[in-house]
Each structure stands twice: as C-alpha cells, then as structure tokens.
XYZ file of C-alpha atoms in Angstrom:
105
model
C 115.542 125.159 -66.458
C 114.603 127.964 -68.856
C 114.922 131.602 -67.766
C 112.447 134.067 -69.243
C 112.096 137.819 -68.961
C 109.000 139.739 -70.063
C 107.902 143.353 -70.005
C 104.332 144.444 -69.332
C 102.731 147.740 -68.306
C 100.406 148.661 -65.473
C 98.058 151.625 -65.935
C 99.183 154.786 -64.098
C 97.580 154.968 -60.676
C 96.907 151.210 -60.522
C 100.303 150.107 -59.221
C 99.060 149.369 -55.684
C 95.993 147.511 -56.976
C 98.189 145.427 -59.289
C 100.424 144.526 -56.354
C 97.430 143.772 -54.100
C 95.895 141.399 -56.622
C 99.158 139.504 -56.966
C 99.668 139.362 -53.203
C 96.226 137.728 -53.047
C 96.905 135.360 -55.954
C 94.201 132.725 -56.140
C 95.365 129.306 -54.886
C 94.089 127.614 -58.050
C 96.138 130.049 -60.178
C 99.241 129.326 -58.110
C 98.628 125.572 -58.515
C 98.110 125.847 -62.275
C 101.404 127.726 -62.684
C 103.217 125.077 -60.680
C 101.596 122.266 -62.680
C 102.780 123.923 -65.899
C 106.397 124.012 -64.808
C 106.862 127.394 -63.138
C 109.781 127.054 -60.747
C 109.986 130.759 -59.980
C 108.017 133.852 -60.996
C 108.833 137.376 -59.863
C 107.474 140.695 -61.087
C 109.190 144.052 -60.599
C 107.775 147.549 -61.178
C 109.620 150.581 -62.557
C 107.597 153.347 -60.854
C 108.936 156.010 -63.231
C 107.529 154.325 -66.346
C 104.866 151.905 -64.984
C 106.629 149.102 -66.818
C 106.587 145.703 -65.176
C 109.444 143.240 -65.540
C 108.558 139.587 -65.094
C 111.248 137.009 -64.432
C 110.313 133.338 -64.745
C 112.105 130.052 -64.426
C 110.218 127.280 -66.185
C 110.770 123.619 -67.008
C 109.555 123.493 -70.603
C 108.484 126.181 -73.080
C 105.685 124.128 -74.695
C 104.245 123.153 -71.323
C 104.419 126.780 -70.171
C 102.622 127.986 -73.313
C 99.662 125.769 -72.395
C 98.901 128.070 -69.428
C 97.238 130.553 -71.794
C 94.419 128.159 -72.613
C 93.569 127.135 -69.050
C 90.242 128.261 -67.647
C 91.831 129.790 -64.542
C 94.311 131.804 -66.602
C 91.521 133.139 -68.826
C 89.659 134.195 -65.668
C 92.829 135.864 -64.279
C 93.402 137.806 -67.492
C 89.868 139.219 -67.370
C 90.368 140.096 -63.698
C 93.597 141.975 -64.486
C 92.594 143.823 -67.657
C 91.259 146.831 -65.728
C 94.702 147.554 -64.237
C 97.125 146.809 -67.077
C 97.573 146.955 -70.834
C 95.911 143.961 -72.497
C 95.311 142.484 -75.913
C 91.835 141.899 -77.433
C 91.860 138.343 -75.974
C 92.393 139.889 -72.482
C 95.980 138.615 -72.243
C 98.539 141.123 -70.989
C 100.510 142.962 -73.635
C 103.963 141.430 -73.213
C 107.336 141.880 -74.815
C 109.798 139.004 -74.517
C 113.149 140.270 -73.290
C 116.444 138.864 -74.516
C 118.520 137.007 -71.952
C 122.007 138.448 -72.311
C 123.934 137.710 -69.117
C 124.252 135.397 -66.112
C 126.849 135.916 -63.412
C 126.258 132.632 -61.595
C 124.673 129.984 -63.771
C-alpha cells in the first residue's frame, strides 16, 4: 500500500458546498476510484486557511495516475472548479506532501 498526502485549496465561502458535493459523491466516481486502487481517501479542511489536506492509500501509483484521464474524473473536475482552485485543464491545483512519519506502520 502507498500512502499519499496532497494539499488543495477551497475558495473562501465555499467550504460547506465543497463538503456537500463530497458527501453526495457520485456512485460512478466512487466505483472508478476503487477500480483504480484507492483503498482509503480522506479530505480534511483547515478553516483558518481554506487549505484542504487529502490523505490517500492506494495500491499502485501508475494505476492511480490513470484516474485523471477517465471520463467520470474529467466530469468531476469540471463540477468542482467553481468551488476550488483549479488548473487550466480543470484539475485541482495540488501540492504533493512529503510523507515523513508513521507511528504504527
């Protein structure tokens, strides 16, 4: 299993909408993530800065990277671009975080 941490940013005032959209995650999006090796995916919000911290556990980096080109992921990115910082291709602006410590495993 590979542990990944990423940082993203929600637009100020859109925190509740961001959370709502994820709480109503489309079943086909959930299935695609599972099919591409997502074992766990959690997102946390720092309300003081509007930064989001994503924590993922995946099976394989190459398989995970294929999610970007799926039709459902492209649709999700367009759906989310009004509430968070995105790149010109509609993907969220992300910063990979360095994994520096594990207490148990």
